[in-house]
Amino acid sequence: MAKKLKEQLDYGNTPERMDPNLERKLASPEGMYAKNPAMKKGAEDVQRLVSKRFQKVADKLRQVTGIEDLSSQQVQGMVYQEMMRKLPNIMRIEAAHRDELIELAKEASLDDAEVPADWYQIEASLGMPDTSNFRMEPEDDEDEEDDDEEGKEKLKFPSFDLDELTDEEILELEKHKRNIINALIQGAAKKGHYLFQKPEVKSRLDAIDPSLYRDYLGIMAINDFLYFSMEQMIEQMSQTGQGVAGKVELDDADDEGGEEGEEQPDTKIIATGLIFPILCHEIIKGLEEAKGRHGLPSDPGMREKVLGQTDVLSNEPMQLRIGPEIVEKIRFALPDDIFDPEYKGLINWFHILLYQIEAKEFLEIIGNAISEDSSKLAKAKKRFEEIAREAKQMKEEFENYKEEEDIDSDDDEGLDDFLSGLGITRPK
């Protein structure tokens, strides 16, 4: 078994190794992503994606510390302790510039995600988050066999026309789809940990205190590494919420705060991070989650079942490990227009359309995009080009509508009607 694990996990020239407990999890055919239809080779795909991510994380930590071999637990422990000693000084500096850093986090996150400032309300704060209302584990599925007719009456599924699939099979597909979207959300949000490296952000941080950049770099690099090297600690955090340093929630936006005649967002993103890089991560995660709602089932009963079994803290470590690599794979399959400054923000319309695709096709598209088979990758690129063309048209129509119509806060119905005409429903 040990030999087989080593064959599947590609460590390249990296001397560091993942925690053996994590290696075993990645090899399990019963893992959350190993069972996902998007992973056409099951655990082999999971191992390939996670091990590639680990190589990048290890490379980053070696670059930051200057230590060529971080494979021993003694060295890792020393690096961890050194980085953690920097945390009190970071928090002391941040406390004296709290408002400035919060505004910078919001600006930098919106710019990186290419999201207009008026799409959402953002309520951000620096400090330790309240984790008391986290959903730690998946909710138990109702035993419908004991009360089959009553269960069917409670949960009415829409007709998806998916080759006569049963309600239970459709639900499973929706859960797999949501798990992939959650990985994409976490993968995109990971960029927030390193927004401080952007020159325009770094210059503003340097004006506060030049030590922030150096200390952020060390703490975030070791933080990433711990997700692969200290499985027992990460598992405990994900099961109890203890030690979790960031949190984001979506809520209905406040009606107050806008000038008369000014359209107000309908969603509030409430983000908390212990320090600046974590706050940026949580804000971007909130922005991505807001788009991710477009991928949820329209039926309220099914939507609650999907969320209850997928959006749990215990799933997040694996999403953070595999998500960045899935995002990277998709990025290389996207058409060039997505990255053209002329079409800034197009990626958001692209995501909305991608997430709205029914579960079966969505999983097929993602599976092709992350495949090492060139013919499957070509299929994904072709489909992404089609979605991008549609996204470009929708973005243009929306911008023209916004310019021509004076939408005030009382005209939400008009905006909803327009978005509905584009095939978009603003999710609550």
Coordinates of N, CA, C and O in Angstrom, one line a residue, residues 146-246:
D146 N -38.5 4.9 5.8 CA -39.4 4.6 6.9 C -40.8 5.3 6.6 O -41.8 4.9 7.0
D147 N -40.7 6.5 5.9 CA -41.9 7.2 5.6 C -41.8 7.8 4.2 O -41.8 9.0 3.9
D148 N -41.8 6.8 3.2 CA -41.5 7.2 1.9 C -42.4 8.2 1.3 O -42.0 9.2 0.7
E149 N -43.7 8.0 1.4 CA -44.7 8.9 0.8 C -44.6 10.3 1.4 O -44.7 11.3 0.7
E150 N -44.5 10.3 2.7 CA -44.4 11.6 3.4 C -43.1 12.4 2.9 O -43.1 13.6 2.7
G151 N -42.0 11.6 2.8 CA -40.8 12.2 2.4 C -40.9 12.8 1.0 O -40.4 13.9 0.7
K152 N -41.6 12.1 0.1 CA -41.7 12.6 -1.3 C -42.6 13.8 -1.3 O -42.5 14.7 -2.2
E153 N -43.6 13.8 -0.4 CA -44.5 15.0 -0.4 C -43.8 16.2 0.1 O -44.0 17.3 -0.4
K154 N -42.8 16.0 1.0 CA -42.1 17.2 1.6 C -41.1 17.8 0.6 O -40.9 19.0 0.5
L155 N -40.5 16.9 -0.2 CA -39.4 17.3 -1.1 C -39.8 17.1 -2.5 O -39.8 16.0 -3.0
K156 N -40.2 18.2 -3.2 CA -40.6 18.1 -4.6 C -39.5 18.6 -5.5 O -39.0 19.7 -5.4
F157 N -39.0 17.7 -6.3 CA -37.9 18.0 -7.2 C -38.4 18.5 -8.5 O -39.4 18.0 -9.1
P158 N -37.7 19.4 -9.1 CA -38.1 19.9 -10.5 C -37.7 18.8 -11.5 O -36.9 17.9 -11.2
S159 N -38.3 18.9 -12.7 CA -38.0 17.9 -13.7 C -36.7 18.4 -14.4 O -36.7 19.4 -15.2
F160 N -35.6 17.7 -14.2 CA -34.3 18.1 -14.9 C -34.1 17.3 -16.2 O -33.2 17.6 -16.9
D161 N -35.0 16.3 -16.5 CA -34.8 15.6 -17.7 C -33.4 15.0 -17.9 O -32.8 15.2 -18.9
L162 N -33.0 14.3 -16.8 CA -31.6 13.8 -16.9 C -31.7 12.2 -17.0 O -31.3 11.5 -16.2
D163 N -32.2 11.8 -18.2 CA -32.2 10.4 -18.5 C -33.0 9.6 -17.4 O -32.5 8.5 -17.0
E164 N -34.1 10.1 -17.0 CA -34.9 9.4 -16.0 C -34.2 9.1 -14.7 O -34.4 8.0 -14.1
L165 N -33.4 10.0 -14.2 CA -32.7 9.8 -12.9 C -33.7 9.8 -11.8 O -34.7 10.6 -11.9
T166 N -33.5 9.1 -10.8 CA -34.4 9.2 -9.6 C -34.1 10.5 -8.8 O -33.1 11.1 -9.0
D167 N -35.0 10.8 -7.9 CA -34.8 12.0 -7.1 C -33.5 11.9 -6.3 O -32.8 12.9 -6.1
E168 N -33.2 10.7 -5.8 CA -32.0 10.6 -5.0 C -30.8 10.7 -5.8 O -29.8 11.3 -5.4
E169 N -30.8 10.2 -7.1 CA -29.6 10.4 -8.0 C -29.4 11.8 -8.3 O -28.3 12.3 -8.4
I170 N -30.5 12.6 -8.6 CA -30.4 14.0 -8.9 C -29.8 14.7 -7.7 O -28.9 15.6 -7.8
L171 N -30.3 14.4 -6.5 CA -29.7 15.0 -5.3 C -28.2 14.7 -5.1 O -27.4 15.6 -4.8
E172 N -27.8 13.5 -5.4 CA -26.4 13.2 -5.4 C -25.6 14.0 -6.4 O -24.5 14.5 -6.1
L173 N -26.1 14.2 -7.6 CA -25.4 15.0 -8.6 C -25.3 16.4 -8.1 O -24.3 17.1 -8.3
E174 N -26.4 17.0 -7.5 CA -26.3 18.3 -7.0 C -25.3 18.5 -5.9 O -24.6 19.5 -5.8
K175 N -25.2 17.5 -5.1 CA -24.2 17.6 -4.0 C -22.8 17.5 -4.6 O -21.9 18.3 -4.1
H176 N -22.5 16.7 -5.6 CA -21.2 16.7 -6.2 C -20.9 18.0 -6.9 O -19.8 18.5 -6.9
K177 N -21.9 18.6 -7.6 CA -21.8 19.9 -8.2 C -21.4 20.9 -7.2 O -20.5 21.7 -7.4
R178 N -22.1 21.0 -6.1 CA -21.9 21.9 -5.0 C -20.5 21.8 -4.4 O -19.8 22.8 -4.1
N179 N -20.0 20.5 -4.3 CA -18.7 20.3 -3.7 C -17.6 20.9 -4.7 O -16.6 21.4 -4.2
I180 N -17.8 20.8 -6.0 CA -16.9 21.3 -7.0 C -16.9 22.9 -6.9 O -15.9 23.5 -6.9
I181 N -18.1 23.4 -6.8 CA -18.2 24.9 -6.7 C -17.6 25.4 -5.4 O -16.9 26.4 -5.5
N182 N -17.7 24.7 -4.3 CA -17.1 25.1 -3.1 C -15.6 25.0 -3.2 O -14.9 25.9 -2.7
A183 N -15.1 24.0 -4.0 CA -13.6 24.0 -4.2 C -13.2 25.2 -5.0 O -12.1 25.7 -4.8
L184 N -14.0 25.6 -6.0 CA -13.6 26.7 -6.8 C -13.7 28.0 -6.0 O -12.8 28.9 -6.2
I185 N -14.6 28.1 -5.1 CA -14.7 29.3 -4.2 C -13.5 29.4 -3.3 O -12.9 30.4 -3.2
Q186 N -13.1 28.3 -2.7 CA -11.9 28.3 -1.8 C -10.7 28.5 -2.6 O -9.7 29.2 -2.2
G187 N -10.6 27.9 -3.8 CA -9.4 28.1 -4.7 C -9.2 29.5 -5.1 O -8.1 30.0 -5.1
A188 N -10.3 30.2 -5.4 CA -10.2 31.6 -5.8 C -9.9 32.5 -4.6 O -9.1 33.4 -4.7
A189 N -10.5 32.1 -3.4 CA -10.3 32.9 -2.2 C -8.9 32.8 -1.7 O -8.4 33.7 -1.0
K190 N -8.2 31.7 -2.1 CA -6.8 31.5 -1.6 C -5.9 32.7 -2.0 O -4.9 33.0 -1.4
K191 N -6.3 33.3 -3.2 CA -5.5 34.4 -3.6 C -5.4 35.6 -2.6 O -4.5 36.3 -2.5
G192 N -6.5 35.6 -1.8 CA -6.6 36.7 -0.8 C -5.5 36.7 0.2 O -5.1 37.7 0.7
H193 N -5.0 35.5 0.5 CA -3.9 35.4 1.4 C -2.6 36.1 1.0 O -1.8 36.5 1.8
Y194 N -2.5 36.3 -0.3 CA -1.3 36.9 -0.8 C -1.5 38.2 -1.6 O -0.7 38.7 -2.3
L195 N -2.7 38.9 -1.4 CA -3.0 40.2 -2.0 C -2.0 41.2 -1.6 O -1.7 42.2 -2.3
F196 N -1.4 41.0 -0.4 CA -0.5 42.0 0.2 C 0.8 42.1 -0.7 O 1.6 43.0 -0.6
Q197 N 1.0 41.1 -1.6 CA 2.2 41.1 -2.4 C 2.0 42.0 -3.7 O 3.0 42.3 -4.4
K198 N 0.8 42.4 -4.0 CA 0.5 43.3 -5.1 C 1.2 44.6 -4.8 O 1.1 45.1 -3.7
P199 N 2.0 45.1 -5.8 CA 2.7 46.4 -5.6 C 1.9 47.5 -5.0 O 2.3 48.2 -4.0
E200 N 0.7 47.7 -5.5 CA -0.1 48.8 -5.0 C -0.6 48.6 -3.6 O -0.8 49.5 -2.8
V201 N -0.8 47.3 -3.2 CA -1.2 47.0 -1.8 C 0.0 47.1 -0.9 O 0.0 47.7 0.2
K202 N 1.1 46.5 -1.4 CA 2.4 46.5 -0.6 C 2.8 47.9 -0.2 O 3.2 48.2 0.9
S203 N 2.7 48.9 -1.2 CA 3.2 50.2 -0.9 C 2.3 50.9 0.2 O 2.9 51.6 1.0
R204 N 1.1 50.6 0.3 CA 0.2 51.2 1.3 C 0.5 50.5 2.7 O 0.4 51.1 3.7
L205 N 0.8 49.2 2.6 CA 1.2 48.5 3.9 C 2.5 49.0 4.4 O 2.7 49.2 5.6
D206 N 3.5 49.2 3.5 CA 4.8 49.7 3.8 C 4.7 51.1 4.5 O 5.5 51.4 5.4
A207 N 3.7 51.9 4.1 CA 3.5 53.2 4.6 C 3.1 53.1 6.1 O 3.3 54.0 6.9
I208 N 2.4 52.0 6.4 CA 2.0 51.8 7.8 C 3.1 51.2 8.6 O 3.5 51.8 9.7
D209 N 3.7 50.1 8.1 CA 4.9 49.5 8.8 C 5.5 48.5 7.8 O 4.9 47.5 7.5
P210 N 6.8 48.7 7.4 CA 7.4 47.8 6.5 C 7.5 46.4 7.0 O 7.7 45.5 6.2
S211 N 7.5 46.2 8.3 CA 7.6 44.8 8.8 C 6.4 43.9 8.5 O 6.4 42.7 8.5
L212 N 5.2 44.6 8.2 CA 4.0 43.8 7.9 C 4.2 42.9 6.7 O 3.8 41.7 6.8
Y213 N 4.7 43.4 5.7 CA 4.9 42.5 4.5 C 5.7 41.3 4.8 O 5.3 40.1 4.4
R214 N 6.9 41.4 5.4 CA 7.7 40.3 5.7 C 7.0 39.3 6.6 O 7.1 38.1 6.4
D215 N 6.3 39.8 7.6 CA 5.7 38.9 8.6 C 4.4 38.2 8.0 O 4.2 37.1 8.3
Y216 N 3.7 39.0 7.2 CA 2.5 38.3 6.5 C 3.0 37.2 5.7 O 2.4 36.1 5.6
L217 N 4.1 37.4 4.9 CA 4.6 36.4 4.0 C 5.0 35.1 4.8 O 4.6 34.0 4.3
G218 N 5.7 35.3 5.9 CA 6.1 34.1 6.7 C 4.9 33.3 7.3 O 4.8 32.1 7.2
I219 N 3.9 34.1 7.8 CA 2.8 33.4 8.5 C 1.9 32.7 7.5 O 1.4 31.6 7.7
M220 N 1.6 33.4 6.3 CA 0.7 32.7 5.4 C 1.4 31.5 4.7 O 0.7 30.6 4.4
A221 N 2.7 31.6 4.5 CA 3.4 30.5 3.9 C 3.4 29.2 4.8 O 3.1 28.1 4.3
I222 N 3.6 29.4 6.1 CA 3.6 28.3 7.0 C 2.1 27.8 7.2 O 1.9 26.6 7.4
N223 N 1.2 28.8 7.2 CA -0.2 28.4 7.3 C -0.6 27.4 6.2 O -1.3 26.4 6.4
D224 N -0.3 27.8 5.0 CA -0.6 26.9 3.8 C 0.1 25.5 4.0 O -0.6 24.5 3.7
F225 N 1.3 25.5 4.5 CA 2.1 24.2 4.6 C 1.4 23.3 5.6 O 1.4 22.1 5.5
L226 N 0.9 23.9 6.7 CA 0.3 23.1 7.8 C -0.9 22.3 7.3 O -1.2 21.2 7.9
Y227 N -1.6 22.8 6.3 CA -2.8 22.0 5.8 C -2.4 20.7 5.1 O -3.2 19.9 4.9
F228 N -1.1 20.5 4.9 CA -0.6 19.3 4.3 C 0.3 18.5 5.2 O 0.4 17.3 5.1
S229 N 0.9 19.2 6.3 CA 1.8 18.5 7.1 C 1.4 18.1 8.5 O 2.0 17.3 9.2
M230 N 0.3 18.8 8.9 CA -0.2 18.5 10.3 C -1.7 18.1 10.3 O -2.6 18.9 10.7
E231 N -2.0 17.0 9.7 CA -3.4 16.6 9.5 C -4.2 16.5 10.8 O -5.4 16.9 10.8
Q232 N -3.6 16.0 11.9 CA -4.4 15.8 13.1 C -4.9 17.2 13.6 O -6.0 17.4 14.0
M233 N -4.0 18.2 13.6 CA -4.4 19.5 14.0 C -5.4 20.2 13.1 O -6.4 20.7 13.6
I234 N -5.3 20.0 11.8 CA -6.3 20.6 10.9 C -7.6 19.9 11.0 O -8.7 20.5 11.0
E235 N -7.6 18.6 11.3 CA -8.8 17.8 11.5 C -9.5 18.3 12.7 O -10.8 18.4 12.7
Q236 N -8.8 18.5 13.8 CA -9.4 19.0 15.0 C -10.0 20.3 14.9 O -11.1 20.6 15.3
M237 N -9.3 21.2 14.2 CA -9.9 22.6 13.9 C -11.2 22.5 13.1 O -12.1 23.2 13.4
S238 N -11.2 21.6 12.1 CA -12.4 21.5 11.2 C -13.5 20.8 11.9 O -14.7 20.9 11.4
Q239 N -13.3 20.1 13.0 CA -14.4 19.4 13.7 C -14.9 20.2 14.8 O -16.0 20.0 15.3
T240 N -14.1 21.2 15.3 CA -14.5 22.0 16.5 C -14.6 23.5 16.3 O -15.3 24.2 17.0
G241 N -14.0 24.0 15.2 CA -13.9 25.4 15.0 C -12.9 26.1 15.8 O -12.6 27.3 15.6
Q242 N -12.2 25.4 16.7 CA -11.2 26.1 17.5 C -9.9 26.4 16.7 O -9.4 25.5 16.0
G243 N -9.5 27.6 16.8 CA -8.3 28.0 16.0 C -8.6 28.5 14.6 O -7.7 29.0 13.9
V244 N -9.9 28.5 14.2 CA -10.2 29.0 12.9 C -10.1 30.5 13.0 O -10.7 31.2 13.9
A245 N -9.4 31.1 12.0 CA -9.0 32.6 12.1 C -9.8 33.4 11.2 O -9.6 34.6 11.1
G246 N -10.8 32.9 10.4 CA -11.6 33.7 9.5 C -13.0 33.1 9.3 O -13.2 31.9 9.5

